[in-house]
Amino acid sequence: MEKYIFQNGQIEIEIQVIRSARKSMALEVKQEGRVVVRVPKRLSDHEISSFIEKHRNWLLRKLALLENRICYHIPPAKDLTKEESARMQDLFSSKVEYYAAVMGVTYGRITIRNQKTRWGSCSSKGNLNFNYRLAYLPEELLDYVVVHELAHRIYMDHSERFWQKVAQYFPDYKNCRKKLKEIPI
């Protein structure tokens, strides 16, 4: 089987089957709405269809999220001008400077990157990395990521005390986290 047709009422969804030398099965919904199932080479067609049907609700939820997501105009990183990059550096620097002062923490270098899997990160040396896409999202999402990364200057983990620190400076963090999870990177 190279593809599986998933029926949902009148709607048919084509799922691409990719066989490889793996040991487990994985179902994936791509940003553009394409669905892929990755399976071990020798797995039977029946086992593949059973796996997909077992994950029916998850698949329908993911597809609904894609359909209902808010689309932001985020240009590809390669299309950014020097002026836009400079504007972003100023924006991120001012946000970090403000929240670092409020939270009473220090930080190292601020880098803006085209990250594929993260909105931000904080190294043990206090260097902060931010995804350039944040500059094109609502301001509260950028503020949340800045507070989240600066909270790592106090707690380098995601413990309960870390989240309490985030909540202290950004009470609406749960809502922002949820929104960010719905935006494809």
PDB file of C-alpha atoms in Angstrom:
ATOM      1  CA  MET A   1       0.000   0.000   0.000  1.00  0.00           C
ATOM      2  CA  GLU A   2       1.403   3.410  -1.002  1.00  0.00           C
ATOM      3  CA  LYS A   3      -1.579   5.420   0.131  1.00  0.00           C
ATOM      4  CA  TYR A   4      -4.555   4.966   2.402  1.00  0.00           C
ATOM      5  CA  ILE A   5      -7.898   6.689   1.843  1.00  0.00           C
ATOM      6  CA  PHE A   6      -9.303   7.885   5.169  1.00  0.00           C
ATOM      7  CA  GLN A   7     -13.093   8.330   5.092  1.00  0.00           C
ATOM      8  CA  ASN A   8     -14.788  10.948   7.231  1.00  0.00           C
ATOM      9  CA  GLY A   9     -18.396  11.174   6.108  1.00  0.00           C
ATOM     10  CA  GLN A  10     -18.356  12.508   2.556  1.00  0.00           C
ATOM     11  CA  ILE A  11     -14.744  13.646   2.851  1.00  0.00           C
ATOM     12  CA  GLU A  12     -11.863  11.479   1.678  1.00  0.00           C
ATOM     13  CA  ILE A  13      -8.378  12.204   2.997  1.00  0.00           C
ATOM     14  CA  GLU A  14      -5.427  10.650   1.225  1.00  0.00           C
ATOM     15  CA  ILE A  15      -2.681   9.468   3.567  1.00  0.00           C
ATOM     16  CA  GLN A  16       0.737   8.796   2.072  1.00  0.00           C
ATOM     17  CA  VAL A  17       2.313   5.582   3.383  1.00  0.00           C
ATOM     18  CA  ILE A  18       6.099   5.703   3.756  1.00  0.00           C
ATOM     19  CA  ARG A  19       7.814   2.428   4.541  1.00  0.00           C
ATOM     20  CA  SER A  20      11.328   2.465   5.984  1.00  0.00           C
ATOM     21  CA  ALA A  21      13.695   0.594   8.278  1.00  0.00           C
ATOM     22  CA  ARG A  22      11.987   1.878  11.395  1.00  0.00           C
ATOM     23  CA  LYS A  23      10.493  -0.054  14.302  1.00  0.00           C
ATOM     24  CA  SER A  24       7.474   2.080  15.129  1.00  0.00           C
ATOM     25  CA  MET A  25       4.572   3.750  13.344  1.00  0.00           C
ATOM     26  CA  ALA A  26       4.003   7.510  13.233  1.00  0.00           C
ATOM     27  CA  LEU A  27       1.153   9.595  11.870  1.00  0.00           C
ATOM     28  CA  GLU A  28       1.936  13.173  10.835  1.00  0.00           C
ATOM     29  CA  VAL A  29      -0.121  16.101   9.570  1.00  0.00           C
ATOM     30  CA  LYS A  30       2.051  18.504   7.577  1.00  0.00           C
ATOM     31  CA  GLN A  31       1.571  22.292   7.736  1.00  0.00           C
ATOM     32  CA  GLU A  32       0.000  22.338   4.278  1.00  0.00           C
ATOM     33  CA  GLY A  33      -2.541  19.673   5.332  1.00  0.00           C
ATOM     34  CA  ARG A  34      -0.890  16.643   3.733  1.00  0.00           C
ATOM     35  CA  VAL A  35      -1.059  13.508   5.916  1.00  0.00           C
ATOM     36  CA  VAL A  36       1.729  10.937   6.128  1.00  0.00           C
ATOM     37  CA  VAL A  37       2.033   7.649   7.999  1.00  0.00           C
ATOM     38  CA  ARG A  38       5.534   6.248   8.473  1.00  0.00           C
ATOM     39  CA  VAL A  39       5.714   2.497   9.073  1.00  0.00           C
ATOM     40  CA  PRO A  40       8.196  -0.403   9.222  1.00  0.00           C
ATOM     41  CA  LYS A  41       8.890  -2.003   5.815  1.00  0.00           C
ATOM     42  CA  ARG A  42       7.248  -5.355   6.461  1.00  0.00           C
ATOM     43  CA  LEU A  43       4.085  -4.121   8.198  1.00  0.00           C
ATOM     44  CA  SER A  44       0.863  -5.472   6.675  1.00  0.00           C
ATOM     45  CA  ASP A  45      -1.718  -3.198   5.053  1.00  0.00           C
ATOM     46  CA  HIS A  46      -4.238  -4.340   7.661  1.00  0.00           C
ATOM     47  CA  GLU A  47      -1.958  -3.234  10.518  1.00  0.00           C
ATOM     48  CA  ILE A  48      -1.454   0.140   8.839  1.00  0.00           C
ATOM     49  CA  SER A  49      -5.181   0.764   8.372  1.00  0.00           C
ATOM     50  CA  SER A  50      -5.859  -0.357  11.972  1.00  0.00           C
ATOM     51  CA  PHE A  51      -3.227   2.091  13.251  1.00  0.00           C
ATOM     52  CA  ILE A  52      -4.731   4.975  11.260  1.00  0.00           C
ATOM     53  CA  GLU A  53      -8.286   4.178  12.361  1.00  0.00           C
ATOM     54  CA  LYS A  54      -7.150   3.856  15.983  1.00  0.00           C
ATOM     55  CA  HIS A  55      -5.870   7.444  15.719  1.00  0.00           C
ATOM     56  CA  ARG A  56      -8.985   8.756  13.919  1.00  0.00           C
ATOM     57  CA  ASN A  57      -9.907  11.329  16.593  1.00  0.00           C
ATOM     58  CA  TRP A  58      -6.357  12.672  16.844  1.00  0.00           C
ATOM     59  CA  LEU A  59      -6.158  13.016  13.065  1.00  0.00           C
ATOM     60  CA  LEU A  60      -9.511  14.806  12.816  1.00  0.00           C
ATOM     61  CA  ARG A  61      -8.520  17.208  15.627  1.00  0.00           C
ATOM     62  CA  LYS A  62      -5.213  18.042  13.905  1.00  0.00           C
ATOM     63  CA  LEU A  63      -6.915  18.631  10.568  1.00  0.00           C
ATOM     64  CA  ALA A  64      -9.562  20.831  12.218  1.00  0.00           C
ATOM     65  CA  LEU A  65      -6.836  22.885  13.913  1.00  0.00           C
ATOM     66  CA  LEU A  66      -5.163  23.424  10.548  1.00  0.00           C
ATOM     67  CA  GLU A  67      -8.434  24.462   8.980  1.00  0.00           C
ATOM     68  CA  ASN A  68      -9.276  26.933  11.746  1.00  0.00           C
ATOM     69  CA  ARG A  69      -5.830  28.371  12.374  1.00  0.00           C
ATOM     70  CA  ILE A  70      -5.187  32.043  12.027  1.00  0.00           C
ATOM     71  CA  CYS A  71      -2.704  32.642   9.254  1.00  0.00           C
ATOM     72  CA  TYR A  72      -0.064  35.274   9.851  1.00  0.00           C
ATOM     73  CA  HIS A  73       1.931  36.800   7.051  1.00  0.00           C
ATOM     74  CA  ILE A  74       5.454  35.690   7.872  1.00  0.00           C
ATOM     75  CA  PRO A  75       7.917  36.178   5.049  1.00  0.00           C
ATOM     76  CA  PRO A  76      10.598  33.553   4.432  1.00  0.00           C
ATOM     77  CA  ALA A  77      13.841  34.366   6.259  1.00  0.00           C
ATOM     78  CA  LYS A  78      15.707  34.668   2.961  1.00  0.00           C
ATOM     79  CA  ASP A  79      13.397  37.546   1.934  1.00  0.00           C
ATOM     80  CA  LEU A  80      14.128  39.710   4.993  1.00  0.00           C
ATOM     81  CA  THR A  81      15.832  42.998   4.259  1.00  0.00           C
ATOM     82  CA  LYS A  82      18.664  44.426   6.368  1.00  0.00           C
ATOM     83  CA  GLU A  83      16.223  47.074   7.610  1.00  0.00           C
ATOM     84  CA  GLU A  84      13.728  44.415   8.749  1.00  0.00           C
ATOM     85  CA  SER A  85      16.485  42.451  10.480  1.00  0.00           C
ATOM     86  CA  ALA A  86      17.679  45.618  12.247  1.00  0.00           C
ATOM     87  CA  ARG A  87      14.101  46.448  13.288  1.00  0.00           C
ATOM     88  CA  MET A  88      13.725  42.938  14.716  1.00  0.00           C
ATOM     89  CA  GLN A  89      16.991  43.202  16.632  1.00  0.00           C
ATOM     90  CA  ASP A  90      15.778  46.482  18.175  1.00  0.00           C
ATOM     91  CA  LEU A  91      12.363  44.977  18.993  1.00  0.00           C
ATOM     92  CA  PHE A  92      13.770  41.863  20.678  1.00  0.00           C
ATOM     93  CA  SER A  93      16.493  43.814  22.487  1.00  0.00           C
ATOM     94  CA  SER A  94      14.029  46.326  23.921  1.00  0.00           C
ATOM     95  CA  LYS A  95      11.645  43.572  25.080  1.00  0.00           C
ATOM     96  CA  VAL A  96      14.476  41.596  26.718  1.00  0.00           C
ATOM     97  CA  GLU A  97      15.937  44.723  28.336  1.00  0.00           C
ATOM     98  CA  TYR A  98      12.530  45.705  29.766  1.00  0.00           C
ATOM     99  CA  TYR A  99      11.583  42.279  31.143  1.00  0.00           C
ATOM    100  CA  ALA A 100      15.100  41.519  32.431  1.00  0.00           C
ATOM    101  CA  ALA A 101      14.964  44.724  34.503  1.00  0.00           C
ATOM    102  CA  VAL A 102      11.479  43.894  35.815  1.00  0.00           C
ATOM    103  CA  MET A 103      12.482  40.299  36.650  1.00  0.00           C
ATOM    104  CA  GLY A 104      15.893  41.251  38.055  1.00  0.00           C
ATOM    105  CA  VAL A 105      17.896  38.929  35.800  1.00  0.00           C
ATOM    106  CA  THR A 106      20.908  39.308  33.542  1.00  0.00           C
ATOM    107  CA  TYR A 107      21.427  37.901  30.081  1.00  0.00           C
ATOM    108  CA  GLY A 108      24.144  37.504  27.486  1.00  0.00           C
ATOM    109  CA  ARG A 109      23.867  37.755  23.737  1.00  0.00           C
ATOM    110  CA  ILE A 110      20.523  38.069  21.918  1.00  0.00           C
ATOM    111  CA  THR A 111      20.352  36.215  18.612  1.00  0.00           C
ATOM    112  CA  ILE A 112      17.450  36.115  16.171  1.00  0.00           C
ATOM    113  CA  ARG A 113      17.338  32.962  14.104  1.00  0.00           C
ATOM    114  CA  ASN A 114      15.317  31.028  11.585  1.00  0.00           C
ATOM    115  CA  GLN A 115      14.600  28.195  14.016  1.00  0.00           C
ATOM    116  CA  LYS A 116      12.606  25.234  12.716  1.00  0.00           C
ATOM    117  CA  THR A 117      11.322  23.790  16.001  1.00  0.00           C
ATOM    118  CA  ARG A 118      11.495  26.449  18.732  1.00  0.00           C
ATOM    119  CA  TRP A 119      10.191  29.903  19.465  1.00  0.00           C
ATOM    120  CA  GLY A 120      13.100  30.636  21.772  1.00  0.00           C
ATOM    121  CA  SER A 121      15.874  29.204  23.897  1.00  0.00           C
ATOM    122  CA  CYS A 122      18.244  30.214  26.689  1.00  0.00           C
ATOM    123  CA  SER A 123      21.732  28.790  27.117  1.00  0.00           C
ATOM    124  CA  SER A 124      23.376  28.130  30.474  1.00  0.00           C
ATOM    125  CA  LYS A 125      25.554  31.205  29.793  1.00  0.00           C
ATOM    126  CA  GLY A 126      22.444  33.364  29.485  1.00  0.00           C
ATOM    127  CA  ASN A 127      22.522  33.767  25.713  1.00  0.00           C
ATOM    128  CA  LEU A 128      19.031  34.124  24.284  1.00  0.00           C
ATOM    129  CA  ASN A 129      17.865  32.888  20.893  1.00  0.00           C
ATOM    130  CA  PHE A 130      14.548  33.895  19.379  1.00  0.00           C
ATOM    131  CA  ASN A 131      12.706  32.751  16.297  1.00  0.00           C
ATOM    132  CA  TYR A 132      12.403  35.652  13.841  1.00  0.00           C
ATOM    133  CA  ARG A 133       8.749  34.670  13.215  1.00  0.00           C
ATOM    134  CA  LEU A 134       7.814  36.070  16.640  1.00  0.00           C
ATOM    135  CA  ALA A 135       8.237  39.581  15.223  1.00  0.00           C
ATOM    136  CA  TYR A 136       5.227  38.922  12.956  1.00  0.00           C
ATOM    137  CA  LEU A 137       2.915  37.544  15.639  1.00  0.00           C
ATOM    138  CA  PRO A 138       0.760  39.401  18.177  1.00  0.00           C
ATOM    139  CA  GLU A 139       2.914  41.269  20.702  1.00  0.00           C
ATOM    140  CA  GLU A 140       1.705  39.288  23.718  1.00  0.00           C
ATOM    141  CA  LEU A 141       3.147  36.101  22.190  1.00  0.00           C
ATOM    142  CA  LEU A 142       6.573  37.723  21.844  1.00  0.00           C
ATOM    143  CA  ASP A 143       6.307  39.045  25.413  1.00  0.00           C
ATOM    144  CA  TYR A 144       5.457  35.568  26.706  1.00  0.00           C
ATOM    145  CA  VAL A 145       8.449  33.950  24.953  1.00  0.00           C
ATOM    146  CA  VAL A 146      10.780  36.652  26.294  1.00  0.00           C
ATOM    147  CA  VAL A 147       9.506  36.137  29.868  1.00  0.00           C
ATOM    148  CA  HIS A 148       9.715  32.345  29.423  1.00  0.00           C
ATOM    149  CA  GLU A 149      13.345  32.483  28.302  1.00  0.00           C
ATOM    150  CA  LEU A 150      14.329  34.999  30.990  1.00  0.00           C
ATOM    151  CA  ALA A 151      12.712  32.774  33.637  1.00  0.00           C
ATOM    152  CA  HIS A 152      15.308  30.186  32.607  1.00  0.00           C
ATOM    153  CA  ARG A 153      17.916  32.584  34.012  1.00  0.00           C
ATOM    154  CA  ILE A 154      16.439  31.703  37.403  1.00  0.00           C
ATOM    155  CA  TYR A 155      15.419  28.062  36.801  1.00  0.00           C
ATOM    156  CA  MET A 156      17.029  26.128  33.926  1.00  0.00           C
ATOM    157  CA  ASP A 157      14.177  23.620  33.756  1.00  0.00           C
ATOM    158  CA  HIS A 158      10.403  23.478  33.384  1.00  0.00           C
ATOM    159  CA  SER A 159       9.655  22.692  37.015  1.00  0.00           C
ATOM    160  CA  GLU A 160       6.638  23.924  38.932  1.00  0.00           C
ATOM    161  CA  ARG A 161       8.684  26.774  40.404  1.00  0.00           C
ATOM    162  CA  PHE A 162       9.771  27.777  36.865  1.00  0.00           C
ATOM    163  CA  TRP A 163       6.120  28.074  35.758  1.00  0.00           C
ATOM    164  CA  GLN A 164       5.285  30.001  38.937  1.00  0.00           C
ATOM    165  CA  LYS A 165       8.033  32.475  38.038  1.00  0.00           C
ATOM    166  CA  VAL A 166       6.638  32.826  34.494  1.00  0.00           C
ATOM    167  CA  ALA A 167       3.129  33.345  35.916  1.00  0.00           C
ATOM    168  CA  GLN A 168       4.440  36.000  38.313  1.00  0.00           C
ATOM    169  CA  TYR A 169       5.540  38.180  35.391  1.00  0.00           C
ATOM    170  CA  PHE A 170       3.137  36.974  32.707  1.00  0.00           C
ATOM    171  CA  PRO A 171      -0.146  35.720  34.247  1.00  0.00           C
ATOM    172  CA  ASP A 172      -1.730  34.882  30.855  1.00  0.00           C
ATOM    173  CA  TYR A 173       1.107  32.535  29.878  1.00  0.00           C
ATOM    174  CA  LYS A 174      -1.121  29.445  29.497  1.00  0.00           C
ATOM    175  CA  ASN A 175      -3.254  31.114  26.855  1.00  0.00           C
ATOM    176  CA  CYS A 176      -0.164  32.285  24.954  1.00  0.00           C
ATOM    177  CA  ARG A 177       1.407  28.823  25.116  1.00  0.00           C
ATOM    178  CA  LYS A 178      -1.759  27.359  23.648  1.00  0.00           C
ATOM    179  CA  LYS A 179      -1.803  29.916  20.819  1.00  0.00           C
ATOM    180  CA  LEU A 180       1.853  29.283  19.969  1.00  0.00           C
ATOM    181  CA  LYS A 181       1.256  25.537  19.770  1.00  0.00           C
ATOM    182  CA  GLU A 182      -1.403  26.183  17.126  1.00  0.00           C
ATOM    183  CA  ILE A 183       0.963  28.215  14.941  1.00  0.00           C
ATOM    184  CA  PRO A 184       3.200  26.135  12.714  1.00  0.00           C
ATOM    185  CA  ILE A 185       6.881  27.039  12.889  1.00  0.00           C
TER     186      ILE A 185
END
